[in-house]
Coordinates of C-alpha atoms and ligand atoms in Angstrom, one line a residue:
Chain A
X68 CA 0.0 0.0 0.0
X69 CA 1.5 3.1 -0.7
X70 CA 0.8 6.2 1.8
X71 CA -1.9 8.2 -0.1
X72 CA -3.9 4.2 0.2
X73 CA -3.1 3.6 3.2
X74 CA -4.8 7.6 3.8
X75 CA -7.7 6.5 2.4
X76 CA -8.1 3.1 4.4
X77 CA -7.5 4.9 7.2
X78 CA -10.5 7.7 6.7
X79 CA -12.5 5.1 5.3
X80 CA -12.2 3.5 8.6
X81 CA -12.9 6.0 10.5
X82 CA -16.4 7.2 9.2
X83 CA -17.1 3.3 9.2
X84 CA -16.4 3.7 13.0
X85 CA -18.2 6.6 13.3
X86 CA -21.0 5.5 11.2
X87 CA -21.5 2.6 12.8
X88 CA -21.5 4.1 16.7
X89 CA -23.8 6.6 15.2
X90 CA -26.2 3.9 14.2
X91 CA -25.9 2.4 17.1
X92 CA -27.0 5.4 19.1
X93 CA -30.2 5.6 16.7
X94 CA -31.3 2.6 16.7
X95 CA -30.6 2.5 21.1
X96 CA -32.7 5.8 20.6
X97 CA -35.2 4.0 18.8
X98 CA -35.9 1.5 21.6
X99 CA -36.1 3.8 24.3
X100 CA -38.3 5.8 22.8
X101 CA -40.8 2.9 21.8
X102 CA -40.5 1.6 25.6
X103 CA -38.7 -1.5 24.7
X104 CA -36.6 -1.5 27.2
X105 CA -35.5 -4.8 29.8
X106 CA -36.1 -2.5 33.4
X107 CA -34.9 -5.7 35.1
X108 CA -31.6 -6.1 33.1
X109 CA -31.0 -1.9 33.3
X110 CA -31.5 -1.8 37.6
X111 CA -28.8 -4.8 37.6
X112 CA -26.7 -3.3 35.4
X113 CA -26.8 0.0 36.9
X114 CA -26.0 -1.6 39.9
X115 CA -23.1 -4.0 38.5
X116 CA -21.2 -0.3 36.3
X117 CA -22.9 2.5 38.2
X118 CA -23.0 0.9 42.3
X119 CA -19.8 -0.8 42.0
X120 CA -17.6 2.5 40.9
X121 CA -18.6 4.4 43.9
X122 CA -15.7 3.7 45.8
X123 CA -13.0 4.6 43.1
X124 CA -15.1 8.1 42.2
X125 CA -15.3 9.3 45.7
X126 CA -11.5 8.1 46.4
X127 CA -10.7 9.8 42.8
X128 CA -12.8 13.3 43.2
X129 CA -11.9 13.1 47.3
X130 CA -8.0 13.0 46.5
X131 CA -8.8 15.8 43.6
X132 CA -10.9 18.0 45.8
X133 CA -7.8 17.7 48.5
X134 CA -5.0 18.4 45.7
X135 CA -7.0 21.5 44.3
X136 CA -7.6 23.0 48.2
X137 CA -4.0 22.6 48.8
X138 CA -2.3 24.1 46.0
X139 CA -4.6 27.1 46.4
X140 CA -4.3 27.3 50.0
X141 CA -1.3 28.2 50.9
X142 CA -0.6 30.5 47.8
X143 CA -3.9 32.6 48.6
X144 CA -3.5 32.6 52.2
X145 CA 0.0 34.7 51.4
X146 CA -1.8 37.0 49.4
X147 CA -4.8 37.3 51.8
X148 CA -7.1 35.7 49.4
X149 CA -8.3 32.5 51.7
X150 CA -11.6 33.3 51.7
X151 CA -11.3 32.3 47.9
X152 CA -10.3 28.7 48.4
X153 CA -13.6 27.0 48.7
X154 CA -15.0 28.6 45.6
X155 CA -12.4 27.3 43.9
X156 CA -12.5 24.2 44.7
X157 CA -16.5 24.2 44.7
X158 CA -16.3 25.5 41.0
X159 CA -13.6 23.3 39.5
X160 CA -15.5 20.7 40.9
X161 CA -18.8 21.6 39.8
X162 CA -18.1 22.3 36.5
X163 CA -15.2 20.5 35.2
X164 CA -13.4 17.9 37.3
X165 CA -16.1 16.7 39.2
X166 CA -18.0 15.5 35.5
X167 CA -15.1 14.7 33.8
X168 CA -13.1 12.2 36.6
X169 CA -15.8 10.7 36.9
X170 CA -16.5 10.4 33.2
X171 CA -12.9 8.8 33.3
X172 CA -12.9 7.0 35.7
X173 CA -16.1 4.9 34.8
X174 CA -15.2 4.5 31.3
X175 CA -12.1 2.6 32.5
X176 CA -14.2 0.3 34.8
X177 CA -17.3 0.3 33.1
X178 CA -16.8 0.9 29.2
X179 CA -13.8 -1.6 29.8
X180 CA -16.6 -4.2 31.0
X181 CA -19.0 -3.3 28.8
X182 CA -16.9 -4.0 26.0
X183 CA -15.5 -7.3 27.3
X184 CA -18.6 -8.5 28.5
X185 CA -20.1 -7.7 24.9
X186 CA -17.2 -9.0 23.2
X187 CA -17.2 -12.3 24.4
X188 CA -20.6 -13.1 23.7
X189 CA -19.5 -12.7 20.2
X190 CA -16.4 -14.5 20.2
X191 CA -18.7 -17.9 21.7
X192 CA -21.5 -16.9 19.1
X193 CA -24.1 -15.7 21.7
X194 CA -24.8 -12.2 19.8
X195 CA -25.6 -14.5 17.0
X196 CA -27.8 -16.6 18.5
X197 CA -29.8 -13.3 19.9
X198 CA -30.0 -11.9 16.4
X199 CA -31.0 -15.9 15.7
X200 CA -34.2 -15.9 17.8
X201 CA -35.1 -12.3 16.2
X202 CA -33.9 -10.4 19.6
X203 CA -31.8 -7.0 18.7
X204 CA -28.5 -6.8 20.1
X205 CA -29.1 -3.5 20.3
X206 CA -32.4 -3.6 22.4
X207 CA -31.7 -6.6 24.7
X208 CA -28.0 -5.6 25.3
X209 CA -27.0 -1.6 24.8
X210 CA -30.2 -0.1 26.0
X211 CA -30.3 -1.4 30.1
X212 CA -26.4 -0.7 29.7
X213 CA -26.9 3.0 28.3
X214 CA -30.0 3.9 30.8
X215 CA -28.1 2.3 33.6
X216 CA -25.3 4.7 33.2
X217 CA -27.1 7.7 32.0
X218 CA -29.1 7.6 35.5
X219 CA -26.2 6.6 37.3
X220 CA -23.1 8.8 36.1
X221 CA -25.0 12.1 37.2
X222 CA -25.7 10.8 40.5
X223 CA -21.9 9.1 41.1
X224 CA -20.9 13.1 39.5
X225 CA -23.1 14.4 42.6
X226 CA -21.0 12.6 45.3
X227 CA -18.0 13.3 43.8
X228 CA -18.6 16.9 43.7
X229 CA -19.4 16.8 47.5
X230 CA -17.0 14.4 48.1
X231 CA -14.4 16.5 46.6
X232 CA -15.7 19.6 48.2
X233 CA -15.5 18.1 51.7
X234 CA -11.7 17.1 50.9
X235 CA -11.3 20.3 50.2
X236 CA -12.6 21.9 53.3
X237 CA -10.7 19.6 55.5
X238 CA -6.9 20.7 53.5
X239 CA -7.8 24.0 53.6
X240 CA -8.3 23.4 57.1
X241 CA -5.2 21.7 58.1
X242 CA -2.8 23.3 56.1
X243 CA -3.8 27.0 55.9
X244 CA -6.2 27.4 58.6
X245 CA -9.5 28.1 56.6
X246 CA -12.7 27.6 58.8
X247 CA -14.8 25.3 57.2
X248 CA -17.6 28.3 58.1
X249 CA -15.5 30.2 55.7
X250 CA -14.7 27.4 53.1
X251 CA -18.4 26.8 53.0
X252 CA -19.3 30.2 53.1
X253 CA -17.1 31.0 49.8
X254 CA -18.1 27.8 47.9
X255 CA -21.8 28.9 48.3
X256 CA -21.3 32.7 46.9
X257 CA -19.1 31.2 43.8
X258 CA -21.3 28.5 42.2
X259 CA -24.5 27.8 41.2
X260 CA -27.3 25.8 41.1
X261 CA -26.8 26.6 37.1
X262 CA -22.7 25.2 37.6
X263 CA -24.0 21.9 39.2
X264 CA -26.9 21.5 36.7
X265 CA -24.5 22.0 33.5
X266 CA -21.8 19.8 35.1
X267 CA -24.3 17.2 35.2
X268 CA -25.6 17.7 31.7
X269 CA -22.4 16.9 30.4
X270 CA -22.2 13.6 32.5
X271 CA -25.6 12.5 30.6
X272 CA -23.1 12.5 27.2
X273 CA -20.1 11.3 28.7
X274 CA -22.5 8.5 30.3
X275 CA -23.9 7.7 26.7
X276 CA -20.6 8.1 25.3
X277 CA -19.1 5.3 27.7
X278 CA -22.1 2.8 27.4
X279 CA -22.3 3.2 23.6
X280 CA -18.7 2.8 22.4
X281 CA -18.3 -0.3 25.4
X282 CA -21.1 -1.6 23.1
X283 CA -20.0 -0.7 19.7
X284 CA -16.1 -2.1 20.5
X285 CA -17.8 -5.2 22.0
X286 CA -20.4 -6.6 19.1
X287 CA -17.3 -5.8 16.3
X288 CA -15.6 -8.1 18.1
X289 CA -13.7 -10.4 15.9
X290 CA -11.1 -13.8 16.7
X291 CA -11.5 -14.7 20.1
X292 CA -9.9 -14.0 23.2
X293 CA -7.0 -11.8 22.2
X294 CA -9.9 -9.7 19.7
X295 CA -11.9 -9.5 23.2
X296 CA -8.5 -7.6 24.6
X297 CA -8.6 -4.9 22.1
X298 CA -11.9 -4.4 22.2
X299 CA -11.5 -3.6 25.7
X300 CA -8.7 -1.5 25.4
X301 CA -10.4 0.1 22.5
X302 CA -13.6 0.7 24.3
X303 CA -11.3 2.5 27.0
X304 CA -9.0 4.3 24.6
X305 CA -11.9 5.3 22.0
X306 CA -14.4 6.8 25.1
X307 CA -11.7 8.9 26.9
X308 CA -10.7 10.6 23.7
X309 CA -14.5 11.5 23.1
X310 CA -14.5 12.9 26.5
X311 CA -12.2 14.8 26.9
X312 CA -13.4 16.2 23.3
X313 CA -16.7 16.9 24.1
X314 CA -15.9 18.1 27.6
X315 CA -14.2 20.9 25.7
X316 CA -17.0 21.7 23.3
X317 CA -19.3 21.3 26.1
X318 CA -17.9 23.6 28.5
X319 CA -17.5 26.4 25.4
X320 CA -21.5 25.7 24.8
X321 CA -22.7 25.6 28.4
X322 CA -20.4 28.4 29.6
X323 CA -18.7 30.0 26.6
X324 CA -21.0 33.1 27.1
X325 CA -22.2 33.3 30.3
X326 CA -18.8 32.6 32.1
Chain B
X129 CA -46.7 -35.0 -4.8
X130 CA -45.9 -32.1 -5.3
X131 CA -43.2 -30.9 -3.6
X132 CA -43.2 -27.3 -2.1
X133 CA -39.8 -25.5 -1.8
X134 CA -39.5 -23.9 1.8
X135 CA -36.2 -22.0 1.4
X136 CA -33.3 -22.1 -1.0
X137 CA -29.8 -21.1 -1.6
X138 CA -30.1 -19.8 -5.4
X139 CA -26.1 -19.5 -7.1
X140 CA -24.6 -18.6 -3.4
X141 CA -21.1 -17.3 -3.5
X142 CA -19.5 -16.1 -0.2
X143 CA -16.3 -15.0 0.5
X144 CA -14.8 -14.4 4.3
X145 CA -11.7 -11.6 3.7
X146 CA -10.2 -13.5 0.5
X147 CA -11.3 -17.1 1.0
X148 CA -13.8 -18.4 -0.8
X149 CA -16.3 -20.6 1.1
X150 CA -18.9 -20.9 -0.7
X151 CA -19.0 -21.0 -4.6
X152 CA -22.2 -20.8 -6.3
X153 CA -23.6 -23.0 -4.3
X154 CA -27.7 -23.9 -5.1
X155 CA -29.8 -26.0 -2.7
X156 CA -33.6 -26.4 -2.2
X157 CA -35.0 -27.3 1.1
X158 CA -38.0 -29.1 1.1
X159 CA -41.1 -28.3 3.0
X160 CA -42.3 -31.1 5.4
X161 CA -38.7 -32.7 5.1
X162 CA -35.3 -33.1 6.9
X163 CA -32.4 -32.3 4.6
X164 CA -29.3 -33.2 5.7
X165 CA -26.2 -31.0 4.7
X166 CA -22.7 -33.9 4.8
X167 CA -19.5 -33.0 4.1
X168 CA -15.3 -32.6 5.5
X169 CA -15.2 -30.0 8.1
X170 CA -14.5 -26.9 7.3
X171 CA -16.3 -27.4 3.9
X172 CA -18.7 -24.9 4.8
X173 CA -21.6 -26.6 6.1
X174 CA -22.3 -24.1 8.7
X175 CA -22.3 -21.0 6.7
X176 CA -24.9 -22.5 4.8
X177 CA -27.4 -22.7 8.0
X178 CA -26.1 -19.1 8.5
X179 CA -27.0 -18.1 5.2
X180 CA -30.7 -19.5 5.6
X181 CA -31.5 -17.5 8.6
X182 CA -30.1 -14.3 7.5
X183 CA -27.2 -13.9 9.6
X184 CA -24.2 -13.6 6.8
X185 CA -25.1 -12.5 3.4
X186 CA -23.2 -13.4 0.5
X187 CA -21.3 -11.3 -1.8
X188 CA -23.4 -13.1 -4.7
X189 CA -26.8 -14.8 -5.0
X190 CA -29.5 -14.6 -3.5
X191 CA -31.2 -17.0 -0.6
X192 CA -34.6 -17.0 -0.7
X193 CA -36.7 -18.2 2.8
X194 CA -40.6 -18.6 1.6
X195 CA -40.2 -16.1 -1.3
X196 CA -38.3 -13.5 0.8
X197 CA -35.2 -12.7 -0.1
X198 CA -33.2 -12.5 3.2
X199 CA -29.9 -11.0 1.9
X200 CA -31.7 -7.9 0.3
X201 CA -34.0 -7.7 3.2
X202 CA -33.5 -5.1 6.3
X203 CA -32.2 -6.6 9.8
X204 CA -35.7 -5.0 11.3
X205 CA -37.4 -7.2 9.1
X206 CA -35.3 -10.2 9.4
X207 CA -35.8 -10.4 13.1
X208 CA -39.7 -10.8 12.2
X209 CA -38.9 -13.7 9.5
X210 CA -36.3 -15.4 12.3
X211 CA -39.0 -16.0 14.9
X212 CA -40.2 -18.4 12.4
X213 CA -36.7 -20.0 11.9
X214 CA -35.1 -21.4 14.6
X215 CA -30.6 -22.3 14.7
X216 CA -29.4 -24.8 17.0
X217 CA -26.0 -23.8 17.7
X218 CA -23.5 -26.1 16.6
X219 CA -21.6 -25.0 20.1
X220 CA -24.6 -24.3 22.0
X221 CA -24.3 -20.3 22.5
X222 CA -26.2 -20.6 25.4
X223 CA -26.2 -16.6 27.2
X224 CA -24.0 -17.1 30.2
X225 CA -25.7 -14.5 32.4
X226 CA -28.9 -16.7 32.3
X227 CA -30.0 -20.3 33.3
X228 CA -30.6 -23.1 31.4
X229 CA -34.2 -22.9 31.6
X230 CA -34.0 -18.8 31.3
X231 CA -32.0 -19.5 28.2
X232 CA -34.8 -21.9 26.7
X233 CA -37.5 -19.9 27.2
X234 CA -35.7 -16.6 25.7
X235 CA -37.4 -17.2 22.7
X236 CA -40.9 -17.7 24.3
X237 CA -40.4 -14.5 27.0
X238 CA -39.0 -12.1 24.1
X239 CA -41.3 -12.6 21.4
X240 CA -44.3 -13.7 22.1
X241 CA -47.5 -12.8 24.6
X242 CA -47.6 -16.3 26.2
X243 CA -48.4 -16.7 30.2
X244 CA -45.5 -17.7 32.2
X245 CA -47.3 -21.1 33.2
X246 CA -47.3 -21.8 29.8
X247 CA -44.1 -21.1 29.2
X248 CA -43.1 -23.1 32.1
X249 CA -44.4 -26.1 30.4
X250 CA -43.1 -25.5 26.9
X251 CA -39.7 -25.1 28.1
X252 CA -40.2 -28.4 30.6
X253 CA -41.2 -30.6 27.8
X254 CA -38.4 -29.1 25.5
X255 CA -36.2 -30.0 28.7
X256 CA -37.8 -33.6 28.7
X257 CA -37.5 -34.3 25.4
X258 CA -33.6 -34.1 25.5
X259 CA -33.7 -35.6 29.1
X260 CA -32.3 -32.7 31.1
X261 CA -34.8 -31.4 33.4
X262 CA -33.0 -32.2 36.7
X263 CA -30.2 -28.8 35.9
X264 CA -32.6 -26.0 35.0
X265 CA -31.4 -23.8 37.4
X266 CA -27.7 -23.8 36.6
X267 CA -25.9 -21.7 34.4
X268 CA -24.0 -22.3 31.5
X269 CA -20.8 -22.1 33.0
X270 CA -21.8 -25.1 35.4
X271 CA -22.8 -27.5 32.8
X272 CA -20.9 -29.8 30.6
X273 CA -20.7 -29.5 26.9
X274 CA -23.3 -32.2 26.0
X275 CA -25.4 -30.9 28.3
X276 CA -25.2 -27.0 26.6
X277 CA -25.7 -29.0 23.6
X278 CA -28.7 -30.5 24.6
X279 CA -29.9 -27.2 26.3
X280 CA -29.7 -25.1 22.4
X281 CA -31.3 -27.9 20.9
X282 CA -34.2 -27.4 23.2
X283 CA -33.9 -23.7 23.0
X284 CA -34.3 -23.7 19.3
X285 CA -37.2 -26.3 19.4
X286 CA -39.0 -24.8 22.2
X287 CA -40.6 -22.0 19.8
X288 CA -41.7 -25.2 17.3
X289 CA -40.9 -23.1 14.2
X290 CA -41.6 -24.3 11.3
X291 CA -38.3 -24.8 9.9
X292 CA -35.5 -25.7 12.0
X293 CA -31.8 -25.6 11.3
X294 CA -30.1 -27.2 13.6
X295 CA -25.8 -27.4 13.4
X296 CA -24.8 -30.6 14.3
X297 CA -26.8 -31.4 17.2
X298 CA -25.4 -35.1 17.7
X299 CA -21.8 -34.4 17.4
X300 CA -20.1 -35.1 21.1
X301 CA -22.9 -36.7 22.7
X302 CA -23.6 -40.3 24.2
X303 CA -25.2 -42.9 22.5
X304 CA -28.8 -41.8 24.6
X305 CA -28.8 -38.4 23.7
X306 CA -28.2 -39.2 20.5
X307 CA -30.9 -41.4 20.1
X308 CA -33.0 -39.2 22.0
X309 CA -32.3 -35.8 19.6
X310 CA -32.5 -37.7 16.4
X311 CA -36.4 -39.1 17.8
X312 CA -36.8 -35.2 18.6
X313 CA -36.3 -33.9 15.5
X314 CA -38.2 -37.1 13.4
X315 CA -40.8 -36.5 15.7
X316 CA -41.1 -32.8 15.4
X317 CA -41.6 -33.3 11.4
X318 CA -44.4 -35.9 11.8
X319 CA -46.4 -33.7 14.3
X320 CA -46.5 -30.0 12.6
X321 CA -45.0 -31.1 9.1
X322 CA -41.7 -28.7 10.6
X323 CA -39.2 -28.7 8.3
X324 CA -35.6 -29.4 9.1
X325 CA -31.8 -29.1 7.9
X326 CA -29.6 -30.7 9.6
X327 CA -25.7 -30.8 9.3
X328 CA -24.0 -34.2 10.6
X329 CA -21.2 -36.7 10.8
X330 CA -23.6 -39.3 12.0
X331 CA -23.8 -41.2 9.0
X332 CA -26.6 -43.7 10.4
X333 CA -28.5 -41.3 12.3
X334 CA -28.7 -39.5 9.2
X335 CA -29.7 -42.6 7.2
X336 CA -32.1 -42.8 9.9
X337 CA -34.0 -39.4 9.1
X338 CA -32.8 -37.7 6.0
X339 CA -35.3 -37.8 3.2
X340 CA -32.7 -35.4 1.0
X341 CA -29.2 -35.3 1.3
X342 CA -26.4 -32.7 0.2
X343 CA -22.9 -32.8 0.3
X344 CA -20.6 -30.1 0.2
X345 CA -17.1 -30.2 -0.7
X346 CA -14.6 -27.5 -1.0
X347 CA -17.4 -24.8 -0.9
X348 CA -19.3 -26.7 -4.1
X349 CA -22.6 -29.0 -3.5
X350 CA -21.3 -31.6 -5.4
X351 CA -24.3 -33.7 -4.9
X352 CA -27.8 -33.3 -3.6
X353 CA -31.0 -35.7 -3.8
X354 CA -32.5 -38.2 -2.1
X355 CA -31.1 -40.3 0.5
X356 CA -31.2 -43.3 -1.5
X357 CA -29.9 -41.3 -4.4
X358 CA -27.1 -40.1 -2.6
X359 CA -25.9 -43.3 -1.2
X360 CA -26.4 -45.1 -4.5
X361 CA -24.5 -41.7 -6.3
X362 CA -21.6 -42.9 -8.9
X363 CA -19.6 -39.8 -7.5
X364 CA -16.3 -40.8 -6.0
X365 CA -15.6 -38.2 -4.0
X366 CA -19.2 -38.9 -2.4
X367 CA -18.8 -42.7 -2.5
X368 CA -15.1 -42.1 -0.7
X369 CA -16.6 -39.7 1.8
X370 CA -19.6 -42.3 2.6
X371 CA -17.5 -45.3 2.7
X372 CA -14.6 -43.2 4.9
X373 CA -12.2 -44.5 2.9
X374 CA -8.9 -43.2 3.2
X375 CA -7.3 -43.6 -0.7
X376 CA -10.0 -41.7 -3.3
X377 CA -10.1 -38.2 -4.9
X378 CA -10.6 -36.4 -1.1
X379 CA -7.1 -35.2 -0.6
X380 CA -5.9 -35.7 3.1
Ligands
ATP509 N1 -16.5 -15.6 10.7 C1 -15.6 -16.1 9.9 N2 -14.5 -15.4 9.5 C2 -13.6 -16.0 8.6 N3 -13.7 -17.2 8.2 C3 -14.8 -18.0 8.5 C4 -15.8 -17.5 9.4 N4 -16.7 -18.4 9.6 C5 -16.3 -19.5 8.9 N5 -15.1 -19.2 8.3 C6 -14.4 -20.2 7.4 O1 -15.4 -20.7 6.5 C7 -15.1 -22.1 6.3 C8 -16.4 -22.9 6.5 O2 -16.7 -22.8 7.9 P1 -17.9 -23.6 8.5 O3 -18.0 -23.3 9.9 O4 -19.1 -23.3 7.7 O5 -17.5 -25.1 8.3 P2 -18.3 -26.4 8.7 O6 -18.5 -27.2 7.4 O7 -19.4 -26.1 9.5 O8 -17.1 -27.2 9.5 P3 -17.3 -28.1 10.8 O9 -17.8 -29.5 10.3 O10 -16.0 -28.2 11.4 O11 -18.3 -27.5 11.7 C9 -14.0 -22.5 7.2 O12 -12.9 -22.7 6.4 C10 -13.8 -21.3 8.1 O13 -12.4 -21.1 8.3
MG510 MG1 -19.9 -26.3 11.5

């Protein structure tokens, strides 16, 4: 192949990709909207990749929330500026870490399962045998994945936030002698309600973004176990990138004018 | 009598990357009959069940299921014309996150309106019939491979479609279960004139039950008719492959 081919294969591939996850989210659209949708099979599974990644968001946002109090701390404690520290931490939070760890942070433990659990259905001819009895891979096994984590990523994003907040106030605390009165007091003039509703708005396409490329990366599986590997991988590699993309063109939508 | 044509392949060719497995391959399945599909492994026996429920479609050809044409026919639609076709996997592919009597009445829960008693006691007889109602509540991954065997067969004849493909279902079991499948699937074309394909290595069972035969070899239906027909056939390649002789035209 010579490089202006192997150009061309490699677009080509990539609107396949695209094309493909963007069927994938229509059709998972389509299903939802009719009410076709297993309710038993989404509560497990919100439990199993929403539940189960509580512990590693709070440690996550908690060490975060501490890092963020610390580092501005001490600097705006020298320049008389303490009563600024909870409001910083409150609105990095709020708006961009608090969404966006925990957008990371389940898309390496969920997506990554997703995928893998997807993946090697295909590999032992189980997606087959669904699409055999006339069941829609799509319906029986993306949609309870992709409600689960839409309802669930907002809510793990809430206790990071206060989680991270709460880390926060206690470094402040220790290190430059902010009252949590005072840490409190600031965090509550510098965000609001708006910063946590927006922050959470973005979790809802972070939280599609995770369920539906775990999905897409698992049913094009192909050759066994080391094919389930990369899709994994994939699935983790592939959803981050679109995070951390959207979390851009997010932010500039949600805040660009408003600030 | 007149014959009535249920499904056929009609001048298949299917490639998978750059191998060809199938090359213009044509095969009529008879309504009301068990065709059996014979030949070396890896000769594409398989692919042809796949091809007859819609779930690869060739580069050329067409397959036709009751007049449809399921390679130029939406996957929406498909799923409508599958619940009338059932596959018994030739490795089972039971769903691991369910039991084995969740897994054999999927078909019943998913797509149709029927009462949960009732599904209770299609899915028990389904059980019965293949003798394995003692491990419903186990899953997958606590069974042995006959017994997943046994457990797809019954999933795919628990809906009593009326045509059935099902992928070797003999291969790896005991002499019981053998006997007790091949009754199953005679048995299921006496009562609701089901129609059946059947790939095999079971040369007597088939002998038992095959009204047509076809064998494949090196992606080309190099013989189809009648039982009889095809055991009396003047083909060597056939004749060699019947006989399991070891010097003829099959190269080894
Ligand atoms: N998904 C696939 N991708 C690539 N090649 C495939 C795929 N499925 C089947 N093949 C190839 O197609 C050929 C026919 O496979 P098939 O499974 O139909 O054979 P078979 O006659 O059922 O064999 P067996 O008796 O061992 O079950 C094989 O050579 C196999 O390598
Ligand atoms: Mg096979």
């Amino acid at each position: 192949m010579n490089p202006l081919e192997r150009v061309g294969a490699r677009t080509n591939a990539f609107f396949e990709y695209a094309g493909g996850l963007t069927q994938l989210l229509g059709s998972s659209i389509g299903f939802l909207f009719r009410a076709r949708i297993r309710i038993g099979e989404a509560i497990s599974q919100a439990y199993l990749l929403g539940y189960q990644s509580l512990p590693i968001t709070l440690l996550t946002s908690l060490f975060t929330g501490m890092v963020i109090a610390l580092e501005s701390a001490v600097n705006a404690v020298q320049y008389g500026l303490g009563n600024i520290v909870g409001g910083a931490v409150a609105y990095t939070s709020a708006r961009e870490l608090g969404p966006m760890l925990t957008g990371i942070v389940v898309a390496g433990r969920a997506g990554s399962a997703i995928a893998a659990e997807i993946g090697s259905m295909v590999v032992t001819d189980q997606v087959e045998a669904l699409r055999s009895m006339g069941i829609e891979p799509a319906r029986y096994l993306v949609v309870p994945r992709l409600l689960a984590l839409v309802v669930m990523l907002p809510l793990l994003t809430i206790f990071a936030d206060v989680i991270s907040i709460i880390g926060g106030a206690w470094v402040a605390k220790i290190f430059a002698h902010i009252g949590y009165s005072d840490f409190m007091q600031s965090a509550r003039t510098t965000i609001s309600m708006g910063d946590v509703e927006k922050g959470l708005i973005k979790t809802v396409v972070f939280a599609a973004i995770i369920a539906l490329v775990g999905s897409f990366q698992g049913l094009r599986t192909r050759g066994g176990a080391a094919g389930v590997g990369k899709s994994t991988t994939g699935a983790v590699v592939v959803s981050m990138m679109l995070i951390f993309i959207s979390n851009f063109a997010l932010s500039v939508l949600l805040y660009g004018s408003s600030g | 009598m007149a014959e009535r044509i249920i499904a056929r392949l009609d001048s298949v060719s299917l490639r998978f990357g750059d191998r060809l497995v199938l090359q213009n391959c044509s095969l009529p399945i008879v309504e009301g009959a068990i065709t059996c599909i014979v030949g070396l492994s890896g000769a594409g026996k398989s692919t042809v069940l796949r091809l007859l429920d819609g779930l690869v479609r060739p580069q050329e050809g067409h397959v036709y299921v009751r007049d449809v044409d399921v390679c130029h026919t939406k996957e929406r639609e498909l799923n409508k014309i599958r619940r009338s076709i059932s596959l018994s996997f030739q490795f089972a592919a039971l769903l691991d996150s369910l039991t084995l009597e969740q897994n054999v009445s999927l078909p019943l829960v998913e797509n149709t309106n029927m009462r949960r008693s009732e599904i209770r006691q299609k899915v028990s007889e389904a059980l019965d019939a293949v003798g394995l109602t003692f491990a419903n509540t186990n899953l997958p991954a606590e069974l042995s491979g006959g017994m997943l065997k046994r457990a797809g067969f019954a999933r795919a004849v628990v809906t009593q479609p009326d045509l059935i493909l099902y992928d070797e279902p003999t291969t790896g079991l005991d002499p019981i279960s053998v006997h007790l499948i091949t009754k199953t699937i005679m048995r299921l074309r006496e009562r609701s004139n089901g129609t059946a394909v059947v790939t095999s290595h079971d040369l007597p069972a088939i002998y038992m039950m095959a009204d047509y035969m076809a064998m494949l070899f090196e992606g080309v239906i190099i013989a189809y008719g009648t039982t009889e027909e095809i055991r009396q056939s003047q083909n060597p390649i056939v004749q060699q492959f019947l006989a399991g002789d070891e010097v003829g035209p099959i190269p080894i």
